N, CA and C atoms as an extended XYZ file, in Angstrom:
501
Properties=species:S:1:pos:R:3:atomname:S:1:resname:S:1:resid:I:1 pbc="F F F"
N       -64.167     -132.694       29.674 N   UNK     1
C       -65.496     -133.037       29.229 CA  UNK     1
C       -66.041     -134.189       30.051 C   UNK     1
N       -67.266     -134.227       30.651 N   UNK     2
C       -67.676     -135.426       31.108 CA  UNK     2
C       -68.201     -136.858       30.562 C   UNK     2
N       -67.999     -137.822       30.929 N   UNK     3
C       -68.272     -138.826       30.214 CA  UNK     3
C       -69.605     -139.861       30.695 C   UNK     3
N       -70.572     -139.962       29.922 N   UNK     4
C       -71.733     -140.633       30.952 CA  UNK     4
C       -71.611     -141.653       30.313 C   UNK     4
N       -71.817     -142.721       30.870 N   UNK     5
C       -71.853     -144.072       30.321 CA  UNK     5
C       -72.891     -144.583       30.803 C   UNK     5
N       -73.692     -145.569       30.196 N   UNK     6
C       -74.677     -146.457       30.507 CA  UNK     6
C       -74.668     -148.166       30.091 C   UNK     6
N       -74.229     -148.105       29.207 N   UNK     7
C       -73.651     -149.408       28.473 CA  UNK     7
C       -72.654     -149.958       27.458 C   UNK     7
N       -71.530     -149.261       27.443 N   UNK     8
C       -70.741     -148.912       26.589 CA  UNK     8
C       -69.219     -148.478       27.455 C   UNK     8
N       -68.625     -148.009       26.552 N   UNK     9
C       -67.233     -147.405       27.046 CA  UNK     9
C       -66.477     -146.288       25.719 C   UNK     9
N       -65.671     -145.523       26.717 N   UNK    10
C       -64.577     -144.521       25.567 CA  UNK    10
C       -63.618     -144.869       25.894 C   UNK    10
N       -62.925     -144.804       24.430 N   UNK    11
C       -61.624     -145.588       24.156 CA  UNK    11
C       -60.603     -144.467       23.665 C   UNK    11
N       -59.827     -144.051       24.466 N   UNK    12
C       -59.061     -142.423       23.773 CA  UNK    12
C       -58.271     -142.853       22.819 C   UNK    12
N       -57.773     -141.969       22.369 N   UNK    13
C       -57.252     -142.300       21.058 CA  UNK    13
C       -55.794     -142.924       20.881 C   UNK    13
N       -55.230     -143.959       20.188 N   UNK    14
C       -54.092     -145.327       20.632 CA  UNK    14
C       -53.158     -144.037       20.907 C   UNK    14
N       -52.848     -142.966       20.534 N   UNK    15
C       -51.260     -142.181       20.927 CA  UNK    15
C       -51.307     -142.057       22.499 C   UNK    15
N       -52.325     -142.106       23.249 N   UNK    16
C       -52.804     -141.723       24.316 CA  UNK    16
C       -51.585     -142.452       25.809 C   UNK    16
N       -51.808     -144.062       24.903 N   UNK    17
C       -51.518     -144.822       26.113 CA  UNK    17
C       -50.035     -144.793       26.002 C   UNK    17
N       -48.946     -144.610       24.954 N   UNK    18
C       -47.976     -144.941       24.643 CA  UNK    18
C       -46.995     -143.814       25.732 C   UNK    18
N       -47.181     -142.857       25.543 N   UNK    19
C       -46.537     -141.727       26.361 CA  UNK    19
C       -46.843     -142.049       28.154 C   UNK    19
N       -48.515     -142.711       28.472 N   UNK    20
C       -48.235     -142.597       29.877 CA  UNK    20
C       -47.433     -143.649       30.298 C   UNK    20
N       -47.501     -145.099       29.633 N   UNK    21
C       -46.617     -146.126       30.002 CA  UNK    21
C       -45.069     -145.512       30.142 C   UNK    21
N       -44.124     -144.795       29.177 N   UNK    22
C       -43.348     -144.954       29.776 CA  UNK    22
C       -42.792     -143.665       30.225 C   UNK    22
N       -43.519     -142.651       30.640 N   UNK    23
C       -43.692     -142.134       31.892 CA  UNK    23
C       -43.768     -142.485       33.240 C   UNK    23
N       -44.769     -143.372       33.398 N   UNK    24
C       -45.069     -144.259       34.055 CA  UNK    24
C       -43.433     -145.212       34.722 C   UNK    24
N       -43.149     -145.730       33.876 N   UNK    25
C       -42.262     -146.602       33.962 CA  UNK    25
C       -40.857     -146.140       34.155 C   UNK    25
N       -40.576     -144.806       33.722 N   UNK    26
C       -39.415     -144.345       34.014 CA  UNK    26
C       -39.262     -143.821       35.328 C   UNK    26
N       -40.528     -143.255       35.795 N   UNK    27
C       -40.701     -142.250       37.134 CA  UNK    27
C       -41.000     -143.057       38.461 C   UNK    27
N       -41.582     -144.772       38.058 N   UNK    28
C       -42.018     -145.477       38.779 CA  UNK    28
C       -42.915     -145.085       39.805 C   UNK    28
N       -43.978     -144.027       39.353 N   UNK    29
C       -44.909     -143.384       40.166 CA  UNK    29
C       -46.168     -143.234       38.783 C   UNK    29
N       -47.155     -143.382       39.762 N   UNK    30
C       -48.749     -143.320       38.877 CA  UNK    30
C       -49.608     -142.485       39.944 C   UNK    30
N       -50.098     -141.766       39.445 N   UNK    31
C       -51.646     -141.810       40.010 CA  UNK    31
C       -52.359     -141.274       39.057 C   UNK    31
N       -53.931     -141.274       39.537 N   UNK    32
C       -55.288     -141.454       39.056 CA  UNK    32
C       -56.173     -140.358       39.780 C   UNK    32
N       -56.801     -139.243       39.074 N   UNK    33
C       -58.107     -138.499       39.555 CA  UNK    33
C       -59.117     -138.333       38.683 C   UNK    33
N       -59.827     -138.513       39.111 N   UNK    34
C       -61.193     -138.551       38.717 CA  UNK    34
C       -62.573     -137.978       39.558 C   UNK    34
N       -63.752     -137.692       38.694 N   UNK    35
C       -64.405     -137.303       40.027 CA  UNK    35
C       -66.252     -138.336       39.434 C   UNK    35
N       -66.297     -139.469       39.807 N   UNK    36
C       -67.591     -140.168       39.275 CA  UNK    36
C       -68.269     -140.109       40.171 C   UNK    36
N       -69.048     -140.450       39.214 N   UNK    37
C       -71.248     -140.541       39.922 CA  UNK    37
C       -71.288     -141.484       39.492 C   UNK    37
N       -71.826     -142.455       40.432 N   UNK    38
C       -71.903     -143.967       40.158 CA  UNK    38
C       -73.740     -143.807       39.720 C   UNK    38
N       -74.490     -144.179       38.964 N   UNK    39
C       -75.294     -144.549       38.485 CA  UNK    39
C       -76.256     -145.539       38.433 C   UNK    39
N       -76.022     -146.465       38.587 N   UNK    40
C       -76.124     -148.051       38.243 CA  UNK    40
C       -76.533     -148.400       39.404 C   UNK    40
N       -77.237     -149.802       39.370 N   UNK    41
C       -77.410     -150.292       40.365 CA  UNK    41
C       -76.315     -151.441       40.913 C   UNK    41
N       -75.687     -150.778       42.023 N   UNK    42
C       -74.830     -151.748       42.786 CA  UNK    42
C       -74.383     -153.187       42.330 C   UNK    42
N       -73.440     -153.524       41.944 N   UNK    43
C       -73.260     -154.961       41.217 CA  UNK    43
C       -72.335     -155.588       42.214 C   UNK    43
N       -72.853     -156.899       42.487 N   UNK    44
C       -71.650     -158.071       42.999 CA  UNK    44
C       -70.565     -158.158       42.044 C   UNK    44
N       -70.273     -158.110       41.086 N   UNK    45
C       -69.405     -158.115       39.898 CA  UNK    45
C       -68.891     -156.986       39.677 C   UNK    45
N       -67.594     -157.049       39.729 N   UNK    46
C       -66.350     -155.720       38.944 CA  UNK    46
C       -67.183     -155.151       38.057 C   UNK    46
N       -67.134     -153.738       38.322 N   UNK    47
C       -67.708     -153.314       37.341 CA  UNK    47
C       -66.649     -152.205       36.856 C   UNK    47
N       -65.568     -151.883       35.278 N   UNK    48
C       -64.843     -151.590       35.525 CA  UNK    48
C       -64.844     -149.750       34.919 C   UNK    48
N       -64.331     -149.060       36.162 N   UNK    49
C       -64.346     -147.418       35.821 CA  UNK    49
C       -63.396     -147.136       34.508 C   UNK    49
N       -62.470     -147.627       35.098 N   UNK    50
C       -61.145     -147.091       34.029 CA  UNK    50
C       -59.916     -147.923       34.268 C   UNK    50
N       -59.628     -148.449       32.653 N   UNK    51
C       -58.270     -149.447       32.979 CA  UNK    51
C       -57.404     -148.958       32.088 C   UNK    51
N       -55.921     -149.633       32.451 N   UNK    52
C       -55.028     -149.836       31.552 CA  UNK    52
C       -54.884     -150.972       31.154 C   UNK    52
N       -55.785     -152.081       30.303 N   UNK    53
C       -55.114     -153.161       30.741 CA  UNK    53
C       -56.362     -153.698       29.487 C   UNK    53
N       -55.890     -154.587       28.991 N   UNK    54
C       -56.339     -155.752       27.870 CA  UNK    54
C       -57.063     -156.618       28.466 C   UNK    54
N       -56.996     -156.871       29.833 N   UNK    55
C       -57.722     -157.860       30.789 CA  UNK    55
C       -57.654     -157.479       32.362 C   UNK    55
N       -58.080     -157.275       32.647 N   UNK    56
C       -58.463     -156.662       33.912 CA  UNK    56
C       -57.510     -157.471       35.226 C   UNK    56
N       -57.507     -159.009       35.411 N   UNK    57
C       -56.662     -159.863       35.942 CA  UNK    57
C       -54.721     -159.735       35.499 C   UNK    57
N       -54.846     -159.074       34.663 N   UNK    58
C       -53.436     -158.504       34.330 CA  UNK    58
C       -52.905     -157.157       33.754 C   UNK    58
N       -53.595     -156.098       33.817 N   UNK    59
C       -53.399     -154.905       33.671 CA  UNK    59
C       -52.454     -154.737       34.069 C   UNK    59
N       -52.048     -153.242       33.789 N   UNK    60
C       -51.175     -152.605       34.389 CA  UNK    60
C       -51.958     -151.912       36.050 C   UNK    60
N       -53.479     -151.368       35.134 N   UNK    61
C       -53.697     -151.136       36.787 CA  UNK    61
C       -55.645     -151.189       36.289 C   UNK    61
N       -56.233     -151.599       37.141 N   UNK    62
C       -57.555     -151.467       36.890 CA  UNK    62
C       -58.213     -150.746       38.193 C   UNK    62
N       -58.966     -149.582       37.512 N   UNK    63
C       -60.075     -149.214       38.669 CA  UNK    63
C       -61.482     -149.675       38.484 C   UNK    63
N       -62.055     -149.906       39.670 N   UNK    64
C       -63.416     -150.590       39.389 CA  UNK    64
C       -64.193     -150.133       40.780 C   UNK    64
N       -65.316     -150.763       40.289 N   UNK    65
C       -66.447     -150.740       41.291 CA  UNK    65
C       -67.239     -152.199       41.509 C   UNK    65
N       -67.098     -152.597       42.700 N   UNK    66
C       -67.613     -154.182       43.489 CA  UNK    66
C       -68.812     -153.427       44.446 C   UNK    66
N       -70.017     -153.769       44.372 N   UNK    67
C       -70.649     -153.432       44.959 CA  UNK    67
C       -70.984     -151.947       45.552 C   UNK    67
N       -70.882     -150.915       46.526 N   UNK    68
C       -70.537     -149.727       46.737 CA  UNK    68
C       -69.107     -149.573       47.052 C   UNK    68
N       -68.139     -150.632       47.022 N   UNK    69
C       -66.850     -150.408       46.774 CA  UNK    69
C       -66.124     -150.223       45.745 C   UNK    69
N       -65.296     -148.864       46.040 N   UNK    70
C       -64.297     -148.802       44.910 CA  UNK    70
C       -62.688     -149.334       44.943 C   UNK    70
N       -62.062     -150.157       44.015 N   UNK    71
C       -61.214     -151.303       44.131 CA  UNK    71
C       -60.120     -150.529       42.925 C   UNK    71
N       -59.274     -151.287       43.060 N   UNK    72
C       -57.812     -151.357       42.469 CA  UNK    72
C       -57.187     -152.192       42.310 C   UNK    72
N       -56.711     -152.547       41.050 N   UNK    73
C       -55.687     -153.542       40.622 CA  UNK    73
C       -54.158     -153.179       40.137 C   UNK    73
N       -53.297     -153.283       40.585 N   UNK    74
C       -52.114     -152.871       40.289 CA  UNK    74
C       -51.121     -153.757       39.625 C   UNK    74
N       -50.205     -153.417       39.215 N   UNK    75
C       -49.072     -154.272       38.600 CA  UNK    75
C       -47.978     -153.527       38.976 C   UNK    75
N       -47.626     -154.160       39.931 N   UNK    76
C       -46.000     -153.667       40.059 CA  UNK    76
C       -45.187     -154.936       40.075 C   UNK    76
N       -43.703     -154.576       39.995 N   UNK    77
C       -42.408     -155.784       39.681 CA  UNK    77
C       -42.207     -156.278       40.956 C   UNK    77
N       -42.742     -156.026       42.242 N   UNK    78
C       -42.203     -156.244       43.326 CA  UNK    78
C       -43.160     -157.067       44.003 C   UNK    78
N       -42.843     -158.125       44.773 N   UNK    79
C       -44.032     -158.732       45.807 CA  UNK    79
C       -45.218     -158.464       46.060 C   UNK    79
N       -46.538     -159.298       45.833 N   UNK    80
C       -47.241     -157.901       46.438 CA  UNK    80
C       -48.670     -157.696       45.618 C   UNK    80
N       -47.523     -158.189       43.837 N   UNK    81
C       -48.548     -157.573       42.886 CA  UNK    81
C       -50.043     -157.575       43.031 C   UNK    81
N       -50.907     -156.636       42.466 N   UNK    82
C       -52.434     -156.680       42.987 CA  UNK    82
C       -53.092     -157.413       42.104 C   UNK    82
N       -53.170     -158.855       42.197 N   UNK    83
C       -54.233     -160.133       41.056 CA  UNK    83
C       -55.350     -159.815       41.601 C   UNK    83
N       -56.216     -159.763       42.865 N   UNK    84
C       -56.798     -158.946       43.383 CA  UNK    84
C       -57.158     -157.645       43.662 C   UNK    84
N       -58.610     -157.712       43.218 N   UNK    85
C       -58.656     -156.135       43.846 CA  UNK    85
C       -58.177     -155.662       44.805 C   UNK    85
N       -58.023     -154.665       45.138 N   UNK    86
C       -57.665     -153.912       47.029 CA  UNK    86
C       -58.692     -152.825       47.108 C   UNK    86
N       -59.427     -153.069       47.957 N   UNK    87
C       -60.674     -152.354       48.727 CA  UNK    87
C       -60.244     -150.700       48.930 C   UNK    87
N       -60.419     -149.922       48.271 N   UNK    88
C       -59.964     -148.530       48.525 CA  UNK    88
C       -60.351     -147.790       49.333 C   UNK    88
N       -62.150     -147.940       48.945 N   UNK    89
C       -63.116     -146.666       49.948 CA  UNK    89
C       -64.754     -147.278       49.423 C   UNK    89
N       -65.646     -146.680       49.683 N   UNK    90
C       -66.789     -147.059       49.549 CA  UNK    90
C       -66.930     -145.887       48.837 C   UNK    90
N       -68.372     -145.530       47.748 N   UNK    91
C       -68.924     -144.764       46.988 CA  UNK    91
C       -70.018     -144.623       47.391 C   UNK    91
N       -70.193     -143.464       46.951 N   UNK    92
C       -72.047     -142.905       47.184 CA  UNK    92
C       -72.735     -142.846       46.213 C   UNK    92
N       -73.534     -143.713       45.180 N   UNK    93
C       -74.411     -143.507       44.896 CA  UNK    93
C       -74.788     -142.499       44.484 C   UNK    93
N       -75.245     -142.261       43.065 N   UNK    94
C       -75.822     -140.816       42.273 CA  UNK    94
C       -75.444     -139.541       42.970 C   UNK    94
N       -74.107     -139.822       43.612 N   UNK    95
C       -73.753     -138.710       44.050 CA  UNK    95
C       -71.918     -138.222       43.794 C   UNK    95
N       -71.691     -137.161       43.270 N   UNK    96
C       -70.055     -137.319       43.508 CA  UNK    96
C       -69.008     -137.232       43.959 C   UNK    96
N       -68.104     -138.331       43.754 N   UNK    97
C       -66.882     -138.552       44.567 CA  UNK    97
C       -66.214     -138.416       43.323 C   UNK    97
N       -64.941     -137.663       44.434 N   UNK    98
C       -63.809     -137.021       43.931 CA  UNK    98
C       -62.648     -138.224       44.494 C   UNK    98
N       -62.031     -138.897       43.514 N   UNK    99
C       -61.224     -139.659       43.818 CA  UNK    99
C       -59.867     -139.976       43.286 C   UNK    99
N       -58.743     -139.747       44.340 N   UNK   100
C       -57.419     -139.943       43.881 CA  UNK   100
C       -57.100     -140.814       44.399 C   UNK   100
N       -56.357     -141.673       43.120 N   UNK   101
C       -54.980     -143.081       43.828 CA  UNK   101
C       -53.678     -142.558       43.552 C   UNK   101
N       -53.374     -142.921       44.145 N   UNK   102
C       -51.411     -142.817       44.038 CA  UNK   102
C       -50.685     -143.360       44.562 C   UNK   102
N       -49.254     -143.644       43.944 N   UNK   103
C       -48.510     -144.797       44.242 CA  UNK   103
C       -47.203     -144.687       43.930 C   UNK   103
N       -46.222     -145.104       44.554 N   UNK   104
C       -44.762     -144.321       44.162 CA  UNK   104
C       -43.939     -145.173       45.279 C   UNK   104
N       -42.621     -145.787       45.226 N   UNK   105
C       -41.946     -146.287       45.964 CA  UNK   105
C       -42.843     -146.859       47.183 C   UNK   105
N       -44.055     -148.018       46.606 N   UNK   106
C       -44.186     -149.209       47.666 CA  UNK   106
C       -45.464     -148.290       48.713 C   UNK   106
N       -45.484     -147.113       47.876 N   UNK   107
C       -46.329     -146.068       49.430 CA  UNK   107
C       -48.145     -146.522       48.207 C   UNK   107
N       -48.701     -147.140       48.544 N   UNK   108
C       -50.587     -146.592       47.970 CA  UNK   108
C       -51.440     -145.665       49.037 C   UNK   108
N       -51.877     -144.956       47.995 N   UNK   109
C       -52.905     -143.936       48.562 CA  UNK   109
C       -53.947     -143.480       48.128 C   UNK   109
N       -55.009     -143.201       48.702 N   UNK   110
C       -56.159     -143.220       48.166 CA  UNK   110
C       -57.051     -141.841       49.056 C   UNK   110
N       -57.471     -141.052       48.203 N   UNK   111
C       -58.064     -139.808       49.052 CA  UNK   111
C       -59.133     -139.548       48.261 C   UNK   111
N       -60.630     -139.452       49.429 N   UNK   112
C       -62.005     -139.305       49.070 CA  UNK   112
C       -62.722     -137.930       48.711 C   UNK   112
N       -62.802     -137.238       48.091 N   UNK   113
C       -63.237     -135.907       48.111 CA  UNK   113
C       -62.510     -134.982       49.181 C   UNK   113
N       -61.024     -135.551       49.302 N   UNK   114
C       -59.846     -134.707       49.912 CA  UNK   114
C       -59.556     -134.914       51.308 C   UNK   114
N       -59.857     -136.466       51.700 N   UNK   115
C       -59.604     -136.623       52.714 CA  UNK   115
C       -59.215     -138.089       52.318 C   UNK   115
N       -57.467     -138.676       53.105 N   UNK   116
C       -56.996     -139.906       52.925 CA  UNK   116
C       -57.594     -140.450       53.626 C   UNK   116
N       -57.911     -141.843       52.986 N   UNK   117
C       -58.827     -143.484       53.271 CA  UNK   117
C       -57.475     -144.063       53.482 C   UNK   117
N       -57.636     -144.575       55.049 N   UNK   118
C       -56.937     -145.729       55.684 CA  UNK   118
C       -56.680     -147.280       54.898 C   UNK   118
N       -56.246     -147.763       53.579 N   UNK   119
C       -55.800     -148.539       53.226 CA  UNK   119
C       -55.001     -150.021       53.521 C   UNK   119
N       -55.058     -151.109       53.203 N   UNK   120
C       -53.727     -151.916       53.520 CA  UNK   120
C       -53.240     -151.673       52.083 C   UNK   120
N       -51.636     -152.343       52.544 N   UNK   121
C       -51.081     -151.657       51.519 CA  UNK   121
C       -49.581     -153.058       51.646 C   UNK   121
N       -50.155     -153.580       50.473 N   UNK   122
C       -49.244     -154.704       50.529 CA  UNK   122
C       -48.334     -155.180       49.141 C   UNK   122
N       -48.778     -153.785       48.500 N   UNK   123
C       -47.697     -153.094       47.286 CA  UNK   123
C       -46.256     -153.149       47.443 C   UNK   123
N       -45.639     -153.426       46.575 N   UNK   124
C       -43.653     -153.025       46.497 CA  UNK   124
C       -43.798     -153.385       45.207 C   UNK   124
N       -42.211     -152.263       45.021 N   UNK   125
C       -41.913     -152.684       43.824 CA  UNK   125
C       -42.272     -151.105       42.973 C   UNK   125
N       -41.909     -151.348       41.772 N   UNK   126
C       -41.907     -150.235       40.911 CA  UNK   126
C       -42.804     -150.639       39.644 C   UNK   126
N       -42.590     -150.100       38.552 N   UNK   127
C       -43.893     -150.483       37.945 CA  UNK   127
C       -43.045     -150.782       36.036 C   UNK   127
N       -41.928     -151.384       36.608 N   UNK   128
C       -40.978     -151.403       34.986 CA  UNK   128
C       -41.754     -152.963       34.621 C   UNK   128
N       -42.708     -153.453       35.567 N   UNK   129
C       -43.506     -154.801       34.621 CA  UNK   129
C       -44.603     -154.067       34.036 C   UNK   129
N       -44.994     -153.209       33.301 N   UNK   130
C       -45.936     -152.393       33.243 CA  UNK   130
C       -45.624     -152.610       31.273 C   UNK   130
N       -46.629     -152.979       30.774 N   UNK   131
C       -46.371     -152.980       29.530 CA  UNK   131
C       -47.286     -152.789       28.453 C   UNK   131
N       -47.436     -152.521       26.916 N   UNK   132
C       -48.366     -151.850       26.380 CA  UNK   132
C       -49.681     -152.347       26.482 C   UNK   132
N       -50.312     -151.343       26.728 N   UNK   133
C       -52.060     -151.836       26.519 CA  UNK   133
C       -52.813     -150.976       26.465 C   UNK   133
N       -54.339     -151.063       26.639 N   UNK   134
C       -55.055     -150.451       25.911 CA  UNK   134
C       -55.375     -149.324       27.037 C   UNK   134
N       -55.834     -148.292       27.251 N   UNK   135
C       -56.674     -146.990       28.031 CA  UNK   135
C       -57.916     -147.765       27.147 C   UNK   135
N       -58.875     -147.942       28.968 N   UNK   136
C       -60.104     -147.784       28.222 CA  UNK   136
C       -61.411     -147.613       29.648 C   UNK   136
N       -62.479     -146.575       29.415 N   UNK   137
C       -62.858     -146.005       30.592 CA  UNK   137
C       -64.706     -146.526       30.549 C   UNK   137
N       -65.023     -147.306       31.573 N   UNK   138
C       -66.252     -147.835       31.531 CA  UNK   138
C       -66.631     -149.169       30.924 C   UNK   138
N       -66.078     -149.657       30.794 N   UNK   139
C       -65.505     -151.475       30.509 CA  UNK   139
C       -64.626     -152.047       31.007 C   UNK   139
N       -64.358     -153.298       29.950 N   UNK   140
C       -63.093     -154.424       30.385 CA  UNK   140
C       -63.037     -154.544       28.685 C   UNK   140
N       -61.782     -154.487       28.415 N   UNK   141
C       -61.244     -154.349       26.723 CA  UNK   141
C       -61.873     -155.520       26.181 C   UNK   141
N       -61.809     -156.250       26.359 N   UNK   142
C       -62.728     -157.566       25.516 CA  UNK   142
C       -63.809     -157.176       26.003 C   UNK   142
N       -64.725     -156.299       26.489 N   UNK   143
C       -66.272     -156.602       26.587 CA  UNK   143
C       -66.388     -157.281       27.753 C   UNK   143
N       -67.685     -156.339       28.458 N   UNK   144
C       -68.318     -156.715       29.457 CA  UNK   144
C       -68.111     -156.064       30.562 C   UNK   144
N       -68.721     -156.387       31.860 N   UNK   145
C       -68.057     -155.554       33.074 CA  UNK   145
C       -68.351     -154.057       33.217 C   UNK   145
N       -69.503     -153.491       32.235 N   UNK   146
C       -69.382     -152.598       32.186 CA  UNK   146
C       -70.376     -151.441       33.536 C   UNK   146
N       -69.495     -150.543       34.077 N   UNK   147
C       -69.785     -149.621       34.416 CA  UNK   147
C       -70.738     -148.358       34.150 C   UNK   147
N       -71.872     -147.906       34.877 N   UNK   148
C       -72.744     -147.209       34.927 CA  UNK   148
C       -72.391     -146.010       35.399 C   UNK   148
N       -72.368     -144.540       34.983 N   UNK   149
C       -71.812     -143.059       36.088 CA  UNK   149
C       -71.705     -142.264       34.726 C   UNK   149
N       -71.409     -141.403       35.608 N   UNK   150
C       -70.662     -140.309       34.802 CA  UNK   150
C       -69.130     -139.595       35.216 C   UNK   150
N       -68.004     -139.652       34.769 N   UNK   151
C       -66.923     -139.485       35.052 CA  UNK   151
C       -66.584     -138.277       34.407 C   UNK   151
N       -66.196     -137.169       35.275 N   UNK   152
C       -65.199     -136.116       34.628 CA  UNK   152
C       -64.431     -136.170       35.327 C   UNK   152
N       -63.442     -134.455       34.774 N   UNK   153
C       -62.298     -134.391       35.210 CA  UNK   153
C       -61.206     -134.868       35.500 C   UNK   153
N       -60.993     -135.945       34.247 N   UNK   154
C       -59.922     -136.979       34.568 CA  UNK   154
C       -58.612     -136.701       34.287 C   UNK   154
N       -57.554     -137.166       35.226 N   UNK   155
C       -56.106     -136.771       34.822 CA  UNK   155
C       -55.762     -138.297       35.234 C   UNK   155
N       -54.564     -138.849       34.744 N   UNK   156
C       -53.687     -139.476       34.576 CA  UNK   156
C       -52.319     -139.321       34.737 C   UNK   156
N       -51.522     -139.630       35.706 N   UNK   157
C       -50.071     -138.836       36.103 CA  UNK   157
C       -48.915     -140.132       36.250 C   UNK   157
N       -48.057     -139.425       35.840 N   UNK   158
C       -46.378     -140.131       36.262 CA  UNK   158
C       -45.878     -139.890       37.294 C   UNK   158
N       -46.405     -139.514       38.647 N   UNK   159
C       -46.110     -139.078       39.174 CA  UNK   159
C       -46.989     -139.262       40.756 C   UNK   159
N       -46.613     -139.050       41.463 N   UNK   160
C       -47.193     -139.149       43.184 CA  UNK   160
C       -48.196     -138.066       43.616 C   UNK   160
N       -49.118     -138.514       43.701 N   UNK   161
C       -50.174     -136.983       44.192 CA  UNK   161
C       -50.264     -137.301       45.907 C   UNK   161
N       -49.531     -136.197       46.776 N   UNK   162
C       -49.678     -136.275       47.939 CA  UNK   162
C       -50.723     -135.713       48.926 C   UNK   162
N       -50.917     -135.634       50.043 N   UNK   163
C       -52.225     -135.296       50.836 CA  UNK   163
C       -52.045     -134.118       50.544 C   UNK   163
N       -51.130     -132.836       50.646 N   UNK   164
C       -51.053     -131.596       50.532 CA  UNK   164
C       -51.741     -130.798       49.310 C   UNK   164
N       -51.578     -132.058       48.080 N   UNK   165
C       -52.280     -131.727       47.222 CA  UNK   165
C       -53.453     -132.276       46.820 C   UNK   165
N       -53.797     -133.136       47.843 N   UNK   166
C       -55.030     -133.774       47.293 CA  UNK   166
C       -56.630     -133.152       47.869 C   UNK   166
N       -56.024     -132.051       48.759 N   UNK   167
C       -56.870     -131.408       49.606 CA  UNK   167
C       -57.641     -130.532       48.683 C   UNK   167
């Protein structure tokens, strides 16, 4: 189902998050697809797509939007961790992008409507610091930050999505 947001956010339902964490955590692999229409007018400020995380500066992982950039915050146990965003790819505007992250033994990846974006990648580590919190898509869990688009087709994985399949 697609999700349009304008000022607000959806919050799936609490059984939601419990199963991907420790999926997540056992497989030490995540990724993220989605396919948004950014909406809004361009913000200097995080604006956040979809998190795992009670606070965005310590999530497990936050996706967002900085300006026509789309960003990532990660939490892994290893050197590295992402307190910072990391610059993924740029977005188009009322138009849609199809976008996968993935991450698995220290490797990040990021592919634009099926073609991999050249990244730095200064990730390690696995993701057993990864701990309960909230799923929540078009905010920041305390309020604010909020994101403008429309997002479908979302999956959530334990697992590594590679170029072969991201095509």
């Amino acid at each position: 189902l697609p999700i349009y947001l304008t000022d607000g956010a959806f919050v799936p339902d609490d059984g939601a998050a419990g199963p991907l964490l420790a999926a997540c955590k056992a497989s030490n692999q995540f990724a993220l697809e989605t396919e948004i229409t950014p909406t809004g007018a361009p913000s200097a400020d995080e604006r956040v797509i979809m998190a795992f995380a009670d606070d965005p500066a310590n999530g497990n992982f936050v996706l967002a939007q900085q300006g026509d950039a789309l960003t990532l915050r990660l939490k892994t146990d290893g050197p590295g961790t992402s307190a910072q965003p990391i610059h993924l790819c740029s977005l188009v505007q009322n138009k849609p992008n199809h976008v996968i992250v993935s991450y698995a033994n220290g490797k990040l990846a990021c592919f634009m409507n099926g073609t991999q974006v050249n990244i730095p990648n200064s990730l390690l580590g696995g993701l057993s610091s990864w701990t309960a919190q909230p799923l929540i898509f078009g905010a920041a869990w305390k309020g604010g930050q909020n994101w403008a688009g429309l997002m479908e087709d979302i999956g959530l994985f334990s697992r590594e999505i590679g170029g072969a399949e991201a095509r």
